[in-house]
């Protein structure tokens, strides 16, 4: 029994089609189909003969006019054609790229057609359809906060952050690290202290957090930030509100220092920045947002034109620090000053840090909570 080359399996399959069927497709098969059959097996120049051959119909459209008519420029693939049937790897990849190019052209043509129809209809044009995203298809959360809810307003007026929002306390932050921090973590803490006003950086020197917290309370610190590292890279952040808590533990990723940011602006000034908290909609999200807000003073100095942003998207909290620039009366530009990082909430604990006997309000359990991509907790 004679062994066929790899590409011959595809050729014989196509050759089994009836002659009348392929004659109807002779003017629509793109020239690349002829090349696919000629190069799919047996070496260059090999060509199937006979009325049922795909190559003969395609060659007629590529090399010369068929019945006196020129083949269309945007030729279509025949119905039922599958690129996966081509056994030659290089030819299959080439045909796939051509198919993607054809799909892209059709998409652009349909888009132009719809735009012309909308321009022709004018004000009578139907509204544009809203694209489906994970955010607008989010599973409804019962704890979503209503701004007019009296119960939520009462709880927030009596929680641990009420003295700050009532202007009874002034933020004073202590920033420290895990034991024996490396250079990258130390530089990150120093740059973080330039963003948060009235913040101080101290090194642990082997002290446990249970011993550090009473000293912070006695020195009127309102918050404690601990930066943890693994393999010389910052990978965790513990934020504890003093003196009564709560304490939040975050996983930190995508840390970029100032020198690692492209097109960064000049060094930030000592002006108090504005704070933007975006998309914290649930009761848990409100608690986390109020915790971040309590790190900064109430009255920002707008002359500095500096903004600290905490943007929550799909339970990931993105931090950015910008300076905005007025280019004209209508145009405004922004410069990122850095650093930047991303946080993911792991747990929220009542009171100050206590790893053994602490009571947790919320713990992220991966197998139980991450059952749907459209369910978020913040």
Short mmCIF file of C-alpha atoms in Angstrom, two decimals:
data_model
loop_
_atom_site.label_atom_id
_atom_site.label_comp_id
_atom_site.label_asym_id
_atom_site.label_seq_id
_atom_site.Cartn_x
_atom_site.Cartn_y
_atom_site.Cartn_z
CA UNK A 1 0.00 0.00 0.00
CA UNK A 2 1.42 3.35 -1.02
CA UNK A 3 1.87 5.88 1.83
CA UNK A 4 0.49 9.36 1.14
CA UNK A 5 2.23 12.56 2.20
CA UNK A 6 0.75 14.55 5.05
CA UNK A 7 -0.94 17.09 2.80
CA UNK A 8 -2.54 14.47 0.55
CA UNK A 9 -5.14 13.59 3.20
CA UNK A 10 -6.62 17.05 2.82
CA UNK A 11 -6.36 16.92 -0.98
CA UNK A 12 -8.17 13.62 -1.31
CA UNK A 13 -10.92 14.84 1.05
CA UNK A 14 -11.49 17.91 -1.09
CA UNK A 15 -11.29 15.92 -4.28
CA UNK A 16 -14.28 13.82 -3.24
CA UNK A 17 -16.63 16.78 -3.61
CA UNK A 18 -18.86 16.79 -6.64
CA UNK A 19 -17.83 18.70 -9.73
CA UNK A 20 -21.03 20.76 -9.77
CA UNK A 21 -20.51 21.90 -6.18
CA UNK A 22 -16.99 23.15 -6.74
CA UNK A 23 -17.94 24.84 -10.00
CA UNK A 24 -20.38 26.99 -8.00
CA UNK A 25 -17.52 28.04 -5.71
CA UNK A 26 -15.01 28.65 -8.49
CA UNK A 27 -15.51 32.41 -8.43
CA UNK A 28 -15.48 32.73 -4.63
CA UNK A 29 -12.54 30.58 -3.51
CA UNK A 30 -9.59 32.86 -2.60
CA UNK A 31 -6.28 32.42 -4.40
CA UNK A 32 -4.64 31.31 -1.16
CA UNK A 33 -6.75 28.13 -1.17
CA UNK A 34 -5.08 27.06 -4.41
CA UNK A 35 -1.69 27.66 -2.86
CA UNK A 36 -2.71 25.71 0.22
CA UNK A 37 -3.50 22.62 -1.83
CA UNK A 38 -0.45 22.92 -4.06
CA UNK A 39 1.92 23.30 -1.11
CA UNK A 40 0.24 20.96 1.35
CA UNK A 41 1.99 17.80 0.23
CA UNK A 42 4.42 16.25 -2.19
CA UNK A 43 6.60 19.35 -2.60
CA UNK A 44 6.19 22.54 -4.61
CA UNK A 45 4.38 22.43 -7.90
CA UNK A 46 2.21 19.42 -7.04
CA UNK A 47 -1.35 20.00 -8.23
CA UNK A 48 -4.50 17.90 -8.17
CA UNK A 49 -6.19 17.35 -11.50
CA UNK A 50 -9.80 16.70 -12.29
CA UNK A 51 -13.07 18.58 -12.02
CA UNK A 52 -13.45 17.84 -8.31
CA UNK A 53 -10.12 19.42 -7.34
CA UNK A 54 -10.15 22.48 -5.11
CA UNK A 55 -6.94 23.66 -6.76
CA UNK A 56 -8.38 23.71 -10.24
CA UNK A 57 -11.31 25.90 -9.19
CA UNK A 58 -9.08 28.22 -7.19
CA UNK A 59 -6.49 28.47 -9.93
CA UNK A 60 -9.14 29.64 -12.32
CA UNK A 61 -9.98 32.54 -10.03
CA UNK A 62 -6.33 33.36 -9.33
CA UNK A 63 -4.61 33.01 -12.71
CA UNK A 64 -7.31 34.19 -15.06
CA UNK A 65 -10.94 35.30 -15.37
CA UNK A 66 -13.70 32.73 -14.99
CA UNK A 67 -16.47 33.01 -17.62
CA UNK A 68 -15.24 36.50 -18.50
CA UNK A 69 -15.75 37.86 -14.93
CA UNK A 70 -12.98 38.93 -12.61
CA UNK A 71 -12.84 37.32 -9.16
CA UNK A 72 -13.86 39.66 -6.28
CA UNK A 73 -11.06 41.15 -4.21
CA UNK A 74 -12.53 40.11 -0.85
CA UNK A 75 -13.04 36.44 -1.62
CA UNK A 76 -14.74 34.19 0.89
CA UNK A 77 -13.71 30.76 2.09
CA UNK A 78 -16.01 27.96 0.89
CA UNK A 79 -18.71 26.73 3.28
CA UNK A 80 -17.57 23.99 5.60
CA UNK A 81 -13.90 24.89 5.12
CA UNK A 82 -11.81 24.21 8.21
CA UNK A 83 -8.21 25.33 8.59
CA UNK A 84 -7.58 22.46 10.99
CA UNK A 85 -7.97 19.99 8.11
CA UNK A 86 -4.71 21.25 6.56
CA UNK A 87 -1.96 18.92 7.70
CA UNK A 88 0.99 21.04 6.69
CA UNK A 89 1.85 23.17 9.73
CA UNK A 90 3.29 26.16 7.87
CA UNK A 91 0.43 26.26 5.37
CA UNK A 92 -2.12 25.87 8.17
CA UNK A 93 -0.60 28.81 10.07
CA UNK A 94 -0.54 30.93 6.90
CA UNK A 95 -4.17 30.12 6.14
CA UNK A 96 -5.17 30.93 9.71
CA UNK A 97 -3.57 34.36 9.44
CA UNK A 98 -5.40 34.99 6.17
CA UNK A 99 -8.66 33.91 7.79
CA UNK A 100 -8.09 36.29 10.73
CA UNK A 101 -7.33 39.10 8.29
CA UNK A 102 -10.56 38.40 6.44
CA UNK A 103 -12.53 38.40 9.70
CA UNK A 104 -10.96 41.74 10.65
CA UNK A 105 -11.88 43.30 7.31
CA UNK A 106 -15.47 42.12 7.62
CA UNK A 107 -15.69 43.55 11.12
CA UNK A 108 -14.39 46.95 9.99
CA UNK A 109 -16.75 46.97 7.01
CA UNK A 110 -19.74 46.24 9.25
CA UNK A 111 -18.63 48.97 11.64
CA UNK A 112 -18.40 51.54 8.85
CA UNK A 113 -21.80 50.45 7.55
CA UNK A 114 -23.41 50.92 10.97
CA UNK A 115 -21.76 54.33 11.39
CA UNK A 116 -23.11 55.49 8.03
CA UNK A 117 -26.58 54.26 8.95
CA UNK A 118 -26.45 56.16 12.25
CA UNK A 119 -25.30 59.33 10.46
CA UNK A 120 -28.14 58.97 7.97
CA UNK A 121 -30.76 58.51 10.69
CA UNK A 122 -29.42 61.40 12.78
CA UNK A 123 -31.44 61.94 15.95
CA UNK A 124 -33.69 58.99 15.11
CA UNK A 125 -30.79 56.54 15.39
CA UNK A 126 -31.25 53.87 18.09
CA UNK A 127 -28.96 54.08 21.14
CA UNK A 128 -25.66 52.26 20.96
CA UNK A 129 -25.72 48.83 22.63
CA UNK A 130 -23.79 48.63 25.88
CA UNK A 131 -21.01 46.02 25.64
CA UNK A 132 -21.15 43.22 28.18
CA UNK A 133 -18.32 43.27 30.69
CA UNK A 134 -17.66 41.44 33.93
CA UNK A 135 -18.31 44.66 35.83
CA UNK A 136 -21.79 45.41 34.46
CA UNK A 137 -22.71 41.71 34.63
CA UNK A 138 -21.75 41.58 38.29
CA UNK A 139 -23.74 39.30 40.59
CA UNK A 140 -25.88 41.39 42.92
CA UNK A 141 -24.53 41.65 46.46
CA UNK A 142 -26.99 42.08 49.31
CA UNK A 143 -24.51 44.21 51.23
CA UNK A 144 -24.35 46.89 48.53
CA UNK A 145 -24.63 50.25 50.30
CA UNK A 146 -27.42 52.67 49.52
CA UNK A 147 -26.24 56.29 50.08
CA UNK A 148 -29.61 57.13 51.68
CA UNK A 149 -29.64 54.17 54.07
CA UNK A 150 -30.10 55.45 57.63
CA UNK A 151 -28.75 52.26 59.18
CA UNK A 152 -25.47 52.54 57.28
CA UNK A 153 -25.17 56.22 58.22
CA UNK A 154 -25.70 55.38 61.89
CA UNK A 155 -23.12 52.57 61.82
CA UNK A 156 -20.54 54.81 60.19
CA UNK A 157 -21.16 57.57 62.73
CA UNK A 158 -20.32 55.17 65.58
CA UNK A 159 -17.52 53.04 64.12
CA UNK A 160 -13.79 53.21 64.83
CA UNK A 161 -13.21 55.87 62.15
CA UNK A 162 -15.86 58.28 63.43
CA UNK A 163 -13.35 60.41 65.45
CA UNK A 164 -11.35 61.01 62.26
CA UNK A 165 -14.37 61.98 60.16
CA UNK A 166 -15.62 64.19 63.01
CA UNK A 167 -12.22 65.97 62.91
CA UNK A 168 -11.42 64.95 66.46
CA UNK A 169 -8.08 63.35 65.54
CA UNK A 170 -5.21 64.24 63.21
CA UNK A 171 -3.67 61.34 61.23
CA UNK A 172 -0.21 60.30 62.35
CA UNK A 173 1.18 57.22 60.60
CA UNK A 174 3.98 54.81 61.52
CA UNK A 175 5.48 52.87 58.60
CA UNK A 176 7.66 49.87 59.36
CA UNK A 177 8.79 46.67 57.66
CA UNK A 178 9.34 43.02 58.38
CA UNK A 179 12.59 41.96 60.04
CA UNK A 180 15.80 42.63 58.10
CA UNK A 181 14.30 44.45 55.10
CA UNK A 182 16.17 44.64 51.82
CA UNK A 183 16.98 47.73 49.81
CA UNK A 184 13.92 47.64 47.55
CA UNK A 185 11.52 47.41 50.50
CA UNK A 186 13.33 50.21 52.34
CA UNK A 187 13.13 52.50 49.30
CA UNK A 188 9.44 51.68 48.88
CA UNK A 189 8.74 52.66 52.51
CA UNK A 190 10.64 55.91 52.08
CA UNK A 191 8.70 56.81 48.94
CA UNK A 192 5.42 55.85 50.63
CA UNK A 193 6.21 58.24 53.48
CA UNK A 194 6.53 61.12 50.98
CA UNK A 195 2.97 60.44 49.79
CA UNK A 196 1.25 60.16 53.18
CA UNK A 197 1.60 63.39 55.19
CA UNK A 198 2.74 63.18 58.81
CA UNK A 199 4.12 59.66 58.38
CA UNK A 200 7.31 58.31 59.94
CA UNK A 201 9.47 55.34 58.93
CA UNK A 202 11.00 53.16 61.66
CA UNK A 203 12.81 49.85 61.42
CA UNK A 204 11.57 46.85 63.37
CA UNK A 205 14.86 45.71 64.92
CA UNK A 206 13.31 42.39 65.83
CA UNK A 207 10.37 43.79 67.81
CA UNK A 208 7.05 41.95 67.68
CA UNK A 209 3.96 43.86 66.54
CA UNK A 210 2.30 43.25 69.90
CA UNK A 211 5.08 45.31 71.50
CA UNK A 212 5.09 47.96 68.79
CA UNK A 213 1.35 48.70 68.95
CA UNK A 214 1.28 49.86 72.61
CA UNK A 215 4.24 52.14 71.94
CA UNK A 216 2.45 53.61 68.91
CA UNK A 217 -0.69 54.28 70.98
CA UNK A 218 1.33 55.99 73.70
CA UNK A 219 2.92 58.27 71.09
CA UNK A 220 -0.44 59.24 69.54
CA UNK A 221 -0.07 57.34 66.28
CA UNK A 222 -3.42 56.74 64.60
CA UNK A 223 -2.36 54.06 62.08
CA UNK A 224 0.34 51.43 61.67
CA UNK A 225 1.50 50.21 58.25
CA UNK A 226 3.71 47.12 58.01
CA UNK A 227 5.32 46.21 54.66
CA UNK A 228 6.23 42.52 54.36
CA UNK A 229 8.61 41.13 51.78
CA UNK A 230 9.52 37.80 50.25
CA UNK A 231 12.69 37.21 48.24
CA UNK A 232 13.57 40.91 48.44
CA UNK A 233 10.22 41.94 46.89
CA UNK A 234 7.38 43.63 48.86
CA UNK A 235 4.45 41.19 48.83
CA UNK A 236 2.18 42.12 51.76
CA UNK A 237 0.75 45.07 53.66
CA UNK A 238 -0.81 45.12 57.12
CA UNK A 239 -2.84 48.23 57.98
CA UNK A 240 -3.96 48.60 61.59
CA UNK A 241 -6.07 51.52 62.79
CA UNK A 242 -5.20 52.61 66.34
CA UNK A 243 -6.17 52.35 69.09
CA UNK A 244 -9.21 50.09 68.58
CA UNK A 245 -8.71 48.63 65.13
CA UNK A 246 -9.69 47.22 62.72
CA UNK A 247 -6.71 45.53 61.06
CA UNK A 248 -6.61 44.66 57.38
CA UNK A 249 -4.17 42.29 55.73
CA UNK A 250 -3.51 42.77 52.01
CA UNK A 251 -1.52 40.90 49.43
CA UNK A 252 0.68 43.32 47.50
CA UNK A 253 1.80 42.91 43.90
CA UNK A 254 3.00 44.88 40.86
CA UNK A 255 5.15 47.24 42.95
CA UNK A 256 6.90 49.91 40.86
CA UNK A 257 9.23 52.47 42.37
CA UNK A 258 9.61 55.96 40.95
CA UNK A 259 12.68 55.23 38.88
CA UNK A 260 10.90 52.26 37.26
CA UNK A 261 7.97 54.34 35.95
CA UNK A 262 8.25 55.69 32.42
CA UNK A 263 7.48 59.35 31.73
CA UNK A 264 7.24 60.12 35.42
CA UNK A 265 7.00 63.64 36.76
CA UNK A 266 9.28 65.43 39.18
CA UNK A 267 9.52 64.51 42.84
CA UNK A 268 6.28 65.09 44.80
CA UNK A 269 6.07 68.17 46.95
CA UNK A 270 5.09 68.37 50.62
CA UNK A 271 1.56 69.57 49.85
CA UNK A 272 -1.28 67.50 51.25
CA UNK A 273 -2.76 65.48 48.34
CA UNK A 274 -6.35 64.97 47.35
CA UNK A 275 -7.75 61.45 47.83
CA UNK A 276 -10.01 59.58 45.40
CA UNK A 277 -11.77 56.39 46.52
CA UNK A 278 -13.43 54.73 43.56
CA UNK A 279 -15.89 51.81 43.36
CA UNK A 280 -16.08 50.74 47.03
CA UNK A 281 -19.77 49.83 47.02
CA UNK A 282 -20.42 47.12 49.65
CA UNK A 283 -20.35 47.35 53.45
CA UNK A 284 -16.94 45.69 53.44
CA UNK A 285 -15.77 48.04 50.69
CA UNK A 286 -16.95 51.06 52.71
CA UNK A 287 -14.91 49.89 55.71
CA UNK A 288 -11.79 49.49 53.57
CA UNK A 289 -12.35 52.84 51.86
CA UNK A 290 -12.79 54.65 55.19
CA UNK A 291 -9.60 52.98 56.43
CA UNK A 292 -7.64 54.36 53.47
CA UNK A 293 -9.25 57.80 53.83
CA UNK A 294 -8.21 58.03 57.48
CA UNK A 295 -4.54 57.98 56.43
CA UNK A 296 -4.71 61.45 54.88
CA UNK A 297 -5.58 64.85 56.38
CA UNK A 298 -9.01 66.37 55.79
CA UNK A 299 -8.05 69.58 54.00
CA UNK A 300 -6.00 68.94 50.84
CA UNK A 301 -3.79 71.68 49.50
CA UNK A 302 -5.03 72.16 45.95
CA UNK A 303 -2.07 74.34 45.05
CA UNK A 304 0.09 71.19 45.00
CA UNK A 305 -2.18 69.56 42.34
CA UNK A 306 -1.39 66.07 43.68
CA UNK A 307 -3.92 63.20 43.81
CA UNK A 308 -3.74 59.80 45.53
CA UNK A 309 -6.17 57.33 43.96
CA UNK A 310 -7.44 54.01 45.34
CA UNK A 311 -9.36 52.38 42.49
CA UNK A 312 -11.20 49.13 43.20
CA UNK A 313 -11.83 46.89 40.20
CA UNK A 314 -12.80 43.23 40.56
CA UNK A 315 -11.64 43.28 44.21
CA UNK A 316 -8.16 44.49 43.22
CA UNK A 317 -7.24 47.88 44.65
CA UNK A 318 -4.94 49.85 42.33
CA UNK A 319 -2.99 52.71 43.88
CA UNK A 320 -1.69 55.58 41.74
CA UNK A 321 -0.18 58.94 42.66
CA UNK A 322 -0.50 61.71 40.06
CA UNK A 323 0.04 65.41 39.55
CA UNK A 324 -2.43 67.12 37.23
CA UNK A 325 -1.39 69.96 34.96
CA UNK A 326 -3.66 72.58 33.39
CA UNK A 327 -2.67 72.81 29.72
CA UNK A 328 -5.49 75.21 28.87
CA UNK A 329 -8.91 76.19 30.11
CA UNK A 330 -10.39 72.96 28.78
CA UNK A 331 -7.51 70.46 28.71
CA UNK A 332 -5.85 68.86 31.71
CA UNK A 333 -2.89 66.48 31.69
CA UNK A 334 -1.63 64.15 34.41
CA UNK A 335 1.84 62.98 35.38
CA UNK A 336 2.37 59.85 37.43
CA UNK A 337 4.76 60.44 40.30
CA UNK A 338 4.90 56.95 41.80
CA UNK A 339 5.18 54.60 43.46
CA UNK A 340 2.41 52.33 42.24
CA UNK A 341 1.16 49.01 43.60
CA UNK A 342 -1.86 46.69 43.68
CA UNK A 343 -3.59 45.32 46.78
CA UNK A 344 -5.84 42.30 47.28
CA UNK A 345 -7.70 42.00 50.59
CA UNK A 346 -7.02 38.79 52.49
CA UNK A 347 -8.71 39.42 55.82
CA UNK A 348 -10.26 42.08 58.05
CA UNK A 349 -9.75 41.62 61.78
CA UNK A 350 -11.49 43.33 64.66
CA UNK A 351 -9.24 45.25 67.03
CA UNK A 352 -5.50 45.58 66.62
CA UNK A 353 -3.18 42.94 65.24
CA UNK A 354 -3.53 39.58 67.02
CA UNK A 355 -2.61 36.48 65.01
CA UNK A 356 -3.64 33.94 67.67
CA UNK A 357 -6.79 35.16 69.41
CA UNK A 358 -8.03 37.83 67.01
CA UNK A 359 -11.66 37.86 65.87
CA UNK A 360 -12.05 38.20 62.12
CA UNK A 361 -14.87 40.09 60.43
CA UNK A 362 -14.03 38.76 56.98
CA UNK A 363 -11.58 36.20 55.58
CA UNK A 364 -11.05 35.49 51.91
CA UNK A 365 -11.64 31.78 51.33
CA UNK A 366 -10.63 30.96 47.80
CA UNK A 367 -12.57 27.72 47.26
CA UNK A 368 -15.79 28.95 48.82
CA UNK A 369 -15.93 32.57 47.63
CA UNK A 370 -14.38 32.46 44.16
CA UNK A 371 -17.11 30.32 42.63
CA UNK A 372 -18.04 32.91 40.00
CA UNK A 373 -15.96 35.41 38.06
CA UNK A 374 -18.82 37.91 38.30
CA UNK A 375 -19.04 37.95 42.10
CA UNK A 376 -17.08 40.63 43.97
CA UNK A 377 -16.89 41.50 47.67
CA UNK A 378 -15.70 45.13 47.72
#
